[in-house]
mmCIF file with all atom_site columns, C-alpha atoms in Angstrom:
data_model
loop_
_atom_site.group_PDB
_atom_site.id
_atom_site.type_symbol
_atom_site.label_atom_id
_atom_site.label_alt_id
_atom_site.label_comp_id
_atom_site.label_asym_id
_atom_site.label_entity_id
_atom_site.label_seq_id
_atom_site.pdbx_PDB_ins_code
_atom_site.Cartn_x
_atom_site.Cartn_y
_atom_site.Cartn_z
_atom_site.occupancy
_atom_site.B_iso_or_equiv
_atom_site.pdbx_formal_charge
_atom_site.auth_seq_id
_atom_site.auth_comp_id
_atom_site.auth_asym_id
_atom_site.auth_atom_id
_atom_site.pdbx_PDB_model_num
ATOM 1   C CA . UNK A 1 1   ? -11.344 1.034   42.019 1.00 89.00 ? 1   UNK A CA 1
ATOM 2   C CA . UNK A 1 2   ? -11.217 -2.496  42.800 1.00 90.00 ? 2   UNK A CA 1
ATOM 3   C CA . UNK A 1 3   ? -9.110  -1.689  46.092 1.00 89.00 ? 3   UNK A CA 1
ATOM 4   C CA . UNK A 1 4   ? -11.875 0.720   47.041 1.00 90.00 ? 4   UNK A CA 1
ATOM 5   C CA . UNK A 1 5   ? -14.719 -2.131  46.359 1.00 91.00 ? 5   UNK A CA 1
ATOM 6   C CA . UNK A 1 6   ? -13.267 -4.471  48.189 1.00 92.00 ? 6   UNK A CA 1
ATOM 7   C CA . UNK A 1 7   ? -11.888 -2.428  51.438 1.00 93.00 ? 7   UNK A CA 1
ATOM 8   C CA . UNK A 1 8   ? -15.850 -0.845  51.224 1.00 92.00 ? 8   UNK A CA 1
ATOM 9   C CA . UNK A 1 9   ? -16.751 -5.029  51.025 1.00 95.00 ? 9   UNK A CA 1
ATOM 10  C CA . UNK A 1 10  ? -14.510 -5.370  53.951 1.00 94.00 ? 10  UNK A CA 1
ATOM 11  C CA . UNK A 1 11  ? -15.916 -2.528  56.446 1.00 92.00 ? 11  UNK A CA 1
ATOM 12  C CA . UNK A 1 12  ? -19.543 -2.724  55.717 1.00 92.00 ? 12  UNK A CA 1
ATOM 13  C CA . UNK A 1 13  ? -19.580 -6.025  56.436 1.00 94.00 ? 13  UNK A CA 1
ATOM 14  C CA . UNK A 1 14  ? -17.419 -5.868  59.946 1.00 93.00 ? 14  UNK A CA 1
ATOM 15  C CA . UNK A 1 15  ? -19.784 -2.370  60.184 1.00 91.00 ? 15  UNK A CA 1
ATOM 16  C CA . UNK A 1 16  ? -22.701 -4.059  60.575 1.00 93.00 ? 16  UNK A CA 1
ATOM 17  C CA . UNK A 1 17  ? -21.668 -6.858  62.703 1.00 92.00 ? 17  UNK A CA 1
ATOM 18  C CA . UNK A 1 18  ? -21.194 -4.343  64.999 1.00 91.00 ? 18  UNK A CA 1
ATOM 19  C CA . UNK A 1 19  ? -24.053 -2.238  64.595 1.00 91.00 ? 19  UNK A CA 1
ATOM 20  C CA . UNK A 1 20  ? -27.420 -3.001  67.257 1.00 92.00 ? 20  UNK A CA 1
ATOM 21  C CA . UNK A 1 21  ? -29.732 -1.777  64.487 1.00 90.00 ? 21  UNK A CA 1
ATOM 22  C CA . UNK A 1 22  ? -28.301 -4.950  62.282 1.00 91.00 ? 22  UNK A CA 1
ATOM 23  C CA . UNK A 1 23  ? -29.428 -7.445  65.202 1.00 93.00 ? 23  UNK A CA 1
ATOM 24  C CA . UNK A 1 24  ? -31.759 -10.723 64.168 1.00 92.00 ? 24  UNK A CA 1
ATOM 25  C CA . UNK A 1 25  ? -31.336 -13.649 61.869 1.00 90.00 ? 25  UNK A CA 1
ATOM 26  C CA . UNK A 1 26  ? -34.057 -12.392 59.613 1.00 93.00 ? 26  UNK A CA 1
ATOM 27  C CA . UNK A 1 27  ? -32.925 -8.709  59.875 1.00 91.00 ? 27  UNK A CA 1
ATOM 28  C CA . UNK A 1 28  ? -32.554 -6.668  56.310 1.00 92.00 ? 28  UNK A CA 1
ATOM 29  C CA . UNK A 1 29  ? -28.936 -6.474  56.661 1.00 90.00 ? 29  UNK A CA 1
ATOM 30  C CA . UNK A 1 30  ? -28.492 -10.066 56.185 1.00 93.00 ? 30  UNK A CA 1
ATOM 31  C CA . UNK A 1 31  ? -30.555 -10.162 52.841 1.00 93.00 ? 31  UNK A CA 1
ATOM 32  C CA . UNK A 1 32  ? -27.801 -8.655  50.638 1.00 91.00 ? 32  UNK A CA 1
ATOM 33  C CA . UNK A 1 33  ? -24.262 -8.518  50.705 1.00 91.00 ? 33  UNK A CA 1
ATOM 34  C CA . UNK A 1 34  ? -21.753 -7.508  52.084 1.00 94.00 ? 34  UNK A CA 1
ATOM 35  C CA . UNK A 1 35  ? -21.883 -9.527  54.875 1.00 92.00 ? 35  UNK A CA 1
ATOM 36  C CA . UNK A 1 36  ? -19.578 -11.776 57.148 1.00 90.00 ? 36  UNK A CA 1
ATOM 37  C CA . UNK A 1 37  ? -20.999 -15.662 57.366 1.00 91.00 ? 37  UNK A CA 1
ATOM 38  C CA . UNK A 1 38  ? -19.693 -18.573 57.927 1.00 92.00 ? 38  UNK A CA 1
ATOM 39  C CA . UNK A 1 39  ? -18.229 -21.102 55.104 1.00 91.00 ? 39  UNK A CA 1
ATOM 40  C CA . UNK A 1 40  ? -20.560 -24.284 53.567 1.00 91.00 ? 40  UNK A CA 1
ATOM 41  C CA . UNK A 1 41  ? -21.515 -26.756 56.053 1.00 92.00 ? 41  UNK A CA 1
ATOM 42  C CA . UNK A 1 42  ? -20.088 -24.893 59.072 1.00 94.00 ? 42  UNK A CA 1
ATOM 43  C CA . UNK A 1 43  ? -22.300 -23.314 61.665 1.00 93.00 ? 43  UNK A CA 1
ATOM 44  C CA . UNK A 1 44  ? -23.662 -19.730 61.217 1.00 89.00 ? 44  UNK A CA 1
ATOM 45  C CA . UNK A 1 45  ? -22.325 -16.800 63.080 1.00 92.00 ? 45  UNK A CA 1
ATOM 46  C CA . UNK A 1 46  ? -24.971 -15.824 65.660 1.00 92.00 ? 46  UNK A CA 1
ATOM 47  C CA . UNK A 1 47  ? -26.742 -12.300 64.626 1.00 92.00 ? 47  UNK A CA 1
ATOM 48  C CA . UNK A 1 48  ? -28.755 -12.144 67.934 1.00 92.00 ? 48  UNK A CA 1
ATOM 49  C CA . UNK A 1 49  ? -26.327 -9.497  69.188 1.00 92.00 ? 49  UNK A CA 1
ATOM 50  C CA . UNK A 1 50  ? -23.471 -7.595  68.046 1.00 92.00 ? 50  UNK A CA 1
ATOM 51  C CA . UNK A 1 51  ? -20.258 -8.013  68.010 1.00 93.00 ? 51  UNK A CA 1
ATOM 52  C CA . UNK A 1 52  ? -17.420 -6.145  69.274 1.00 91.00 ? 52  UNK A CA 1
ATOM 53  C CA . UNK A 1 53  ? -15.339 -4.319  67.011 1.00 86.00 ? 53  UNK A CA 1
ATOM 54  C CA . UNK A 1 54  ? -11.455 -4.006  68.213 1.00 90.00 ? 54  UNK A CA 1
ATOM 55  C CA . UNK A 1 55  ? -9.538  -0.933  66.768 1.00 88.00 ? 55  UNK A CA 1
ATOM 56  C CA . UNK A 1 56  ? -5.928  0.108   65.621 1.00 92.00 ? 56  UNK A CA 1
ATOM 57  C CA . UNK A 1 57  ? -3.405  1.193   67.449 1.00 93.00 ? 57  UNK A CA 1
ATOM 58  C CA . UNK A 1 58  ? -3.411  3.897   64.821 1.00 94.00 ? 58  UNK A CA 1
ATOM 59  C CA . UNK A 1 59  ? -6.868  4.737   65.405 1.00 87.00 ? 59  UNK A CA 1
ATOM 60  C CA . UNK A 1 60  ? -5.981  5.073   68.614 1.00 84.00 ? 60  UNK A CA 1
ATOM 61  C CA . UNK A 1 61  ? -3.364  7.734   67.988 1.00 87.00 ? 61  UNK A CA 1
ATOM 62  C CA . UNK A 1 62  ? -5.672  9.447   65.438 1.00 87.00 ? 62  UNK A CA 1
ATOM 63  C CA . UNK A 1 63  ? -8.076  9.673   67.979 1.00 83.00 ? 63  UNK A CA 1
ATOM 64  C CA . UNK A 1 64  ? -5.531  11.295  70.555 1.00 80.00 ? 64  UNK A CA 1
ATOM 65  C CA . UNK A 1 65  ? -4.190  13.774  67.639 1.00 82.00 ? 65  UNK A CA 1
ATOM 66  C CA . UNK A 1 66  ? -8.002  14.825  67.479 1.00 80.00 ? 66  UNK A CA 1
ATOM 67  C CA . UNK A 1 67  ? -9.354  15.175  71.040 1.00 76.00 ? 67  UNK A CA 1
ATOM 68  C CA . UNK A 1 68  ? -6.560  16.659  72.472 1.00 70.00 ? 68  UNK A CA 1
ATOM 69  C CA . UNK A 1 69  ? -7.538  20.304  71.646 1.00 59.00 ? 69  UNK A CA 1
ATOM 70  C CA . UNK A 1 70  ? -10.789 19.857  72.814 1.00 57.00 ? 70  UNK A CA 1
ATOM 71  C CA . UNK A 1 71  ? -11.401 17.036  75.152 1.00 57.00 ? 71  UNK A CA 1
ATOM 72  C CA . UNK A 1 72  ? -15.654 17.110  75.240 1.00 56.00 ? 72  UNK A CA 1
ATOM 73  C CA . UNK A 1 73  ? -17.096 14.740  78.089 1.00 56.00 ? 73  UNK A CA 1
ATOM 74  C CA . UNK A 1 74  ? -20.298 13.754  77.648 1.00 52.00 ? 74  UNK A CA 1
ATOM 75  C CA . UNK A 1 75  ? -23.066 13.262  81.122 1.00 58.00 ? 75  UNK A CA 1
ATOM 76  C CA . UNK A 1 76  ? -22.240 9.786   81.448 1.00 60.00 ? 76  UNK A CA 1
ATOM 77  C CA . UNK A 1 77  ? -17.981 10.413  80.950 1.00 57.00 ? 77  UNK A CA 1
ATOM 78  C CA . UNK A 1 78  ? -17.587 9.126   77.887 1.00 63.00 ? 78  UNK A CA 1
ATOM 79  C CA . UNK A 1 79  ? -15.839 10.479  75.293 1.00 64.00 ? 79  UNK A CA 1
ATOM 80  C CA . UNK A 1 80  ? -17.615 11.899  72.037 1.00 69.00 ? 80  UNK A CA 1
ATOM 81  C CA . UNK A 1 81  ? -15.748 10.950  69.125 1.00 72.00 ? 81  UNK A CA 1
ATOM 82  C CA . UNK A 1 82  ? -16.713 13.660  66.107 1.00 74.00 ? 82  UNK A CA 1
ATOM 83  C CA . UNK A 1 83  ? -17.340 10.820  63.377 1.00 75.00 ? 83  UNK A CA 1
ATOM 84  C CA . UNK A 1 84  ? -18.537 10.810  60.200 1.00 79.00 ? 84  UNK A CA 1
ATOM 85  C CA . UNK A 1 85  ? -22.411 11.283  59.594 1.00 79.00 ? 85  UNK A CA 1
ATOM 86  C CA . UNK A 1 86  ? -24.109 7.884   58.663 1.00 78.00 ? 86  UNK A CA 1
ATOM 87  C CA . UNK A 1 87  ? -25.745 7.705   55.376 1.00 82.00 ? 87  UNK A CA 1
ATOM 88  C CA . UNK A 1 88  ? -29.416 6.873   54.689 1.00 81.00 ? 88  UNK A CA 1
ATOM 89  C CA . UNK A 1 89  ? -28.345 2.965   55.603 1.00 80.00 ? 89  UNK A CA 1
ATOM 90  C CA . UNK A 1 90  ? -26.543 3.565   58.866 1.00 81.00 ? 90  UNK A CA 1
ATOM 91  C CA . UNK A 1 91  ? -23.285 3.310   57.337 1.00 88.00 ? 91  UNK A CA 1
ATOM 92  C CA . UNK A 1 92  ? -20.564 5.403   58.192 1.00 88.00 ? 92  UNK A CA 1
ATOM 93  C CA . UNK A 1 93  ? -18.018 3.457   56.163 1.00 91.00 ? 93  UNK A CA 1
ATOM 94  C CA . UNK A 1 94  ? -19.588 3.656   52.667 1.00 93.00 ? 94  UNK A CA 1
ATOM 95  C CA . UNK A 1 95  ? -19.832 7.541   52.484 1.00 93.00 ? 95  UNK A CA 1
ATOM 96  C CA . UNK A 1 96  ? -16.093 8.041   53.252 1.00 94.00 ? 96  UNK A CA 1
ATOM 97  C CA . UNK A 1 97  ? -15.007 4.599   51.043 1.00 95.00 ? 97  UNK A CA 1
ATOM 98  C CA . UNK A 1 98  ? -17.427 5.937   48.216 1.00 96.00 ? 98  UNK A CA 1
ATOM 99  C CA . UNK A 1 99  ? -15.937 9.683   48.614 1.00 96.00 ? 99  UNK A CA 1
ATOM 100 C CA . UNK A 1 100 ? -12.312 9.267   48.370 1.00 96.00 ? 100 UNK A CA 1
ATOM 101 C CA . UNK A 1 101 ? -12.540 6.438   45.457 1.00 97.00 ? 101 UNK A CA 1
ATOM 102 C CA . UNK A 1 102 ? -14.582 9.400   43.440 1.00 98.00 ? 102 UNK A CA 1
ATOM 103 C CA . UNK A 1 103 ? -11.830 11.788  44.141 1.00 98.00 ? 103 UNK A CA 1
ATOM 104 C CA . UNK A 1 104 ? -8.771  9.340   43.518 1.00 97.00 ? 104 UNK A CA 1
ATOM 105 C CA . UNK A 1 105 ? -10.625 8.001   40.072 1.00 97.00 ? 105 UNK A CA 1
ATOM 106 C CA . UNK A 1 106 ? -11.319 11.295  39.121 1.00 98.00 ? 106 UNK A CA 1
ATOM 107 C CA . UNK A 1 107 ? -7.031  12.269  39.628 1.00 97.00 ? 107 UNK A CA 1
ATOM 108 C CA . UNK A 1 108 ? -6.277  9.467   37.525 1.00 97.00 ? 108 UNK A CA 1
ATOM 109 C CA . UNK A 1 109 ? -8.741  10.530  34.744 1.00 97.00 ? 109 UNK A CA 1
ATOM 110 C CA . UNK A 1 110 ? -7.220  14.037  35.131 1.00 96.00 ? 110 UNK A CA 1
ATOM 111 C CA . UNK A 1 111 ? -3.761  12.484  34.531 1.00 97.00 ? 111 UNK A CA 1
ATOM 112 C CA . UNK A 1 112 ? -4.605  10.517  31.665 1.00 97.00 ? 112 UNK A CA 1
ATOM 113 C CA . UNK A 1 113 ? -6.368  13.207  29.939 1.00 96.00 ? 113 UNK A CA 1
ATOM 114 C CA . UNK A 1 114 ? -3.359  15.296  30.633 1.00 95.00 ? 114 UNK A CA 1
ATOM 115 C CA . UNK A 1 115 ? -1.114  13.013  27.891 1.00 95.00 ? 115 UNK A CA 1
ATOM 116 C CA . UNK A 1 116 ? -2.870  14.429  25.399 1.00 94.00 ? 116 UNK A CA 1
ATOM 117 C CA . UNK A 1 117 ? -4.349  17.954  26.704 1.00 93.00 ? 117 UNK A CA 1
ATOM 118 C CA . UNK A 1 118 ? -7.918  16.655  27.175 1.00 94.00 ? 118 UNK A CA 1
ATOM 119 C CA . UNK A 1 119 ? -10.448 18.342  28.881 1.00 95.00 ? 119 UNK A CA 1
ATOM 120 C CA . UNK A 1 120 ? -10.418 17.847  32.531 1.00 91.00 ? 120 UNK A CA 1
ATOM 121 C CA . UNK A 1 121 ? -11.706 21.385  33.479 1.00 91.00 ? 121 UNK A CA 1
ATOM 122 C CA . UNK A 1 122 ? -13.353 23.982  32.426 1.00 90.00 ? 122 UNK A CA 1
ATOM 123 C CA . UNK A 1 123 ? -11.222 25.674  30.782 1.00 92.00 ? 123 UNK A CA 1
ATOM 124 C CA . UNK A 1 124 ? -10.013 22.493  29.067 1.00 92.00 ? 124 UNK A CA 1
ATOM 125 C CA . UNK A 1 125 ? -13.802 21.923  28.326 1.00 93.00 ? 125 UNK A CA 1
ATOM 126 C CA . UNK A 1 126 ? -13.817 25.151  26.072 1.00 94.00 ? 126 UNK A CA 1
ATOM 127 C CA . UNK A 1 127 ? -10.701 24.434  24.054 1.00 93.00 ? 127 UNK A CA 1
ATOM 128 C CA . UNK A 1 128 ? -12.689 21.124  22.950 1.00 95.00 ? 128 UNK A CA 1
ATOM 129 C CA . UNK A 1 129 ? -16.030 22.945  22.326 1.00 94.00 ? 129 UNK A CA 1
ATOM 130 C CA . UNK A 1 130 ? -16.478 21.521  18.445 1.00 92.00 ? 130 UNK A CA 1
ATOM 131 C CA . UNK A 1 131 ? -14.041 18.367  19.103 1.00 92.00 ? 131 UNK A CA 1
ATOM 132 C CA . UNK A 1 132 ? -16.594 16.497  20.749 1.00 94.00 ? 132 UNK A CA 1
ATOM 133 C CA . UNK A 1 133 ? -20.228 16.223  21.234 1.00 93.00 ? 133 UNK A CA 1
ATOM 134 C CA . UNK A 1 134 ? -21.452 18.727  23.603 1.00 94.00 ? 134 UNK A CA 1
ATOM 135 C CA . UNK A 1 135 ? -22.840 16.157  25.832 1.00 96.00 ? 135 UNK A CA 1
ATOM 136 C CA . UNK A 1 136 ? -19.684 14.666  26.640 1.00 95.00 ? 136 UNK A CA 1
ATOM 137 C CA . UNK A 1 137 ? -18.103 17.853  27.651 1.00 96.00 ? 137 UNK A CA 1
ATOM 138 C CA . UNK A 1 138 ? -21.489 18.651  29.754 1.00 96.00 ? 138 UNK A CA 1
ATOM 139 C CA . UNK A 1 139 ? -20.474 14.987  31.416 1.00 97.00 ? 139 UNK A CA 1
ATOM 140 C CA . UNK A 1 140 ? -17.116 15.870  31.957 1.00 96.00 ? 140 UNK A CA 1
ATOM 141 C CA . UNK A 1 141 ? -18.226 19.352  33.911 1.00 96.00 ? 141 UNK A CA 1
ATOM 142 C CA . UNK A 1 142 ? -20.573 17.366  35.532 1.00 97.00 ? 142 UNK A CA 1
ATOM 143 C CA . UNK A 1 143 ? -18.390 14.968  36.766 1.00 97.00 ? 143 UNK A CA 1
ATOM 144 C CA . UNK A 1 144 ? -15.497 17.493  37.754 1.00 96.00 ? 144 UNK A CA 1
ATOM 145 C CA . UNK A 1 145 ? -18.277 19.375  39.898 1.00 96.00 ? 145 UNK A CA 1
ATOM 146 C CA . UNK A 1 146 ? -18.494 16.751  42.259 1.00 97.00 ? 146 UNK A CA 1
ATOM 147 C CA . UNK A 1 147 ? -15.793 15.962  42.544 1.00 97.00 ? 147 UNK A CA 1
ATOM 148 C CA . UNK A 1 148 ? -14.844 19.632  43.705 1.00 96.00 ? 148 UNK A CA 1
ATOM 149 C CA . UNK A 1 149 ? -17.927 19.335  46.084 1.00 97.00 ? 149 UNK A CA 1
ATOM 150 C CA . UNK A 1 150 ? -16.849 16.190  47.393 1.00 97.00 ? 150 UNK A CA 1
ATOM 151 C CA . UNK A 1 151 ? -12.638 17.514  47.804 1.00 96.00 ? 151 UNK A CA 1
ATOM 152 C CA . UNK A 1 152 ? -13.741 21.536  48.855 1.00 96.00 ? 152 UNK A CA 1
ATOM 153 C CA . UNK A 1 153 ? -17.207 21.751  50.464 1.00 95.00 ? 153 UNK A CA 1
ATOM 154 C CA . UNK A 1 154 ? -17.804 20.810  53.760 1.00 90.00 ? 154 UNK A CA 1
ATOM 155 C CA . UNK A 1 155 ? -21.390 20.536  53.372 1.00 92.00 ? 155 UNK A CA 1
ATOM 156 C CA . UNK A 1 156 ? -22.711 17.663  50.319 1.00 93.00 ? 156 UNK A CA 1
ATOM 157 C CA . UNK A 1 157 ? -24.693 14.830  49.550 1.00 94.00 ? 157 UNK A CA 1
ATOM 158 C CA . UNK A 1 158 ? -23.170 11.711  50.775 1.00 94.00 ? 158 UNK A CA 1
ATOM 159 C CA . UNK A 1 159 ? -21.774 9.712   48.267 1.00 96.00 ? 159 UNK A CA 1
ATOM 160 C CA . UNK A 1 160 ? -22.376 6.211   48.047 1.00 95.00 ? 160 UNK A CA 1
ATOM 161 C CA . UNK A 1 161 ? -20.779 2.992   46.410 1.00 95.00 ? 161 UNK A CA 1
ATOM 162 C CA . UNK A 1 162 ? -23.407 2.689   43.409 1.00 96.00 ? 162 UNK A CA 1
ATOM 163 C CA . UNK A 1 163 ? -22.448 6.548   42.509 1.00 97.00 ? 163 UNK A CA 1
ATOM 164 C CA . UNK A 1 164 ? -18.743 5.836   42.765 1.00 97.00 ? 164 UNK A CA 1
ATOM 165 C CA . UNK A 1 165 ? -18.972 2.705   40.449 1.00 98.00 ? 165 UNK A CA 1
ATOM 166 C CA . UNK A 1 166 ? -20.978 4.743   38.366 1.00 98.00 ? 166 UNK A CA 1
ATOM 167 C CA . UNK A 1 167 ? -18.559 7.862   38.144 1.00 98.00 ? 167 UNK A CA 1
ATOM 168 C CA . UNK A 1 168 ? -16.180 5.290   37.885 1.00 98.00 ? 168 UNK A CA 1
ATOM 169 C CA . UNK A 1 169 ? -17.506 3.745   34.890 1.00 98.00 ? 169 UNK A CA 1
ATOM 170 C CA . UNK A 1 170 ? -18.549 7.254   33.222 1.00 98.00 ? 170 UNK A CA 1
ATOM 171 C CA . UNK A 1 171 ? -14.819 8.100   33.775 1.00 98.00 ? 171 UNK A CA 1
ATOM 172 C CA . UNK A 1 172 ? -13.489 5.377   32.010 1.00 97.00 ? 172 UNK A CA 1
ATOM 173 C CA . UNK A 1 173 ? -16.171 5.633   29.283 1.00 97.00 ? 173 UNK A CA 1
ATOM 174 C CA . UNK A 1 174 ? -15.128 9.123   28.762 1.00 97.00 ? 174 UNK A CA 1
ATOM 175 C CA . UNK A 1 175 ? -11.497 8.719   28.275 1.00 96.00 ? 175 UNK A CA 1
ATOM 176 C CA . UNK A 1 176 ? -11.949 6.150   25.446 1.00 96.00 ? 176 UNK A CA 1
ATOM 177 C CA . UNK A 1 177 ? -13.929 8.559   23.554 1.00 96.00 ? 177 UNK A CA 1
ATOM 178 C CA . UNK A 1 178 ? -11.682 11.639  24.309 1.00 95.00 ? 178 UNK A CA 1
ATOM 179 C CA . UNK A 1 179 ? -8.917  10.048  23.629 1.00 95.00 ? 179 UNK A CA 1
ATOM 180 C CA . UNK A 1 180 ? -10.387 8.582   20.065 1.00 94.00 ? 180 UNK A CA 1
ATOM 181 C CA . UNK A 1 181 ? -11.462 12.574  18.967 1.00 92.00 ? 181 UNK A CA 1
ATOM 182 C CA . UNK A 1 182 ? -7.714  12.977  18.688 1.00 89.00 ? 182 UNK A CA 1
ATOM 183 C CA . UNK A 1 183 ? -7.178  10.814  16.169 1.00 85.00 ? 183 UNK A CA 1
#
C-alpha cells in the first residue's frame, strides 16, 4: 500500500503539472498536496502554464498494441487515445492507482485469511456465521463486493485514494480480529 501511495503521490503531482485546468499561482491545485515545487530558498516552478509531459517508450508500444485494430482519426488528424475517464478532480491517475491497490490489498487479505480458512467469500462468510460478530462478516461481504465490481464490471464508481486507504485499513483491521476468533 505504501508503493501505491507514493506512485499515486508521484503521478498526480506530474498530472497536474500538465493539466491547463491546474494553470495559476493561486489555482486550487496548488493548495494541497501532491504537488511538484521547488526546494527551501530556491525559486518556484512557474504555474502560469503547463508543462509538457514526456512518455515511455513503453507507452509508446502500449499505445501501438492498442490502436492498431482500429486506428480512429479525429477532424483535426490527431489520434484519439481511448483513456481512462477522469474522476470528479480531473484526475485520470488516481482512479486507476486507487483501483488496482483495492484489488491487490484485497489478494493479500484473501491469502492471509487463507492460513487459517477465514472468510474471504461468501461462502467462507457462512462457515463463520456464529464465530464472529455479524457485522464483521457484513464488512467482509462488503468489502469483497467491490472489489468484484472494481476486477469484473466494466461499468463502477471510480475509486479514489481516500477509499483505498480506507479499504486498506478496514482490511487490515479485519484480519487481526479474524485471525484472534481462532484462538
Amino acid at each position: 500500500m505504501l508503493a501505491a501511495a507514493l506512485t499515486y503521490d508521484h503521478a498526480r503531482a506530474a498530472e497536474k503539472m500538465s493539466e491547463w485546468h491546474c494553470v495559476g499561482e493561486d489555482n486550487v491545485a496548488w493548495k494541497e498536496g501532491p504537488y511538484l515545487s521547488a526546494g527551501a530558498n530556491q525559486k518556484q516552478i512557474d504555474r502560469n502554464h503547463p508543462y509538457c509531459f514526456r512518455s515511455s517508450a513503453e507507452f509508446g508500444i502500449v499505445v501501438g498494441i492498442v490502436m492498431r485494430p482500429n486506428f480512429e482519426k479525429s477532424e483535426n488528424g490527431r489520434v484519439k487515445l481511448p483513456l481512462p475517464p477522469k474522476d470528479k478532480r480531473e484526475s485520470r491517475v488516481e482512479p486507476v492507482i486507487s483501483k488496482l491497490a483495492i484489488i491487490e490489498q484485497f489478494e493479500l487479505f484473501k491469502e492471509y485469511l487463507a492460513t487459517f480458512d477465514g472468510p474471504y467469500n461468501k461462502k467462507r462468510c457462512k462457515a463463520w456465521e456464529g464465530k464472529v460478530d455479524q457485522k464483521l462478516l457484513d464488512l467482509v461481504n462488503n468489502l469483497t463486493d467491490r472489489r468484484n465490481e472494481l476486477t469484473h464490471e466494466s461499468n463502477y464508481e471510480l475509486p479514489s485514494m481516500k477509499e483505498a486507504v480506507t479499504y486498506f485499513y478496514q482490511l487490515r483491521q479485519l484480519a487481526a480480529k479474524l485471525y484472534e476468533a481462532t484462538k
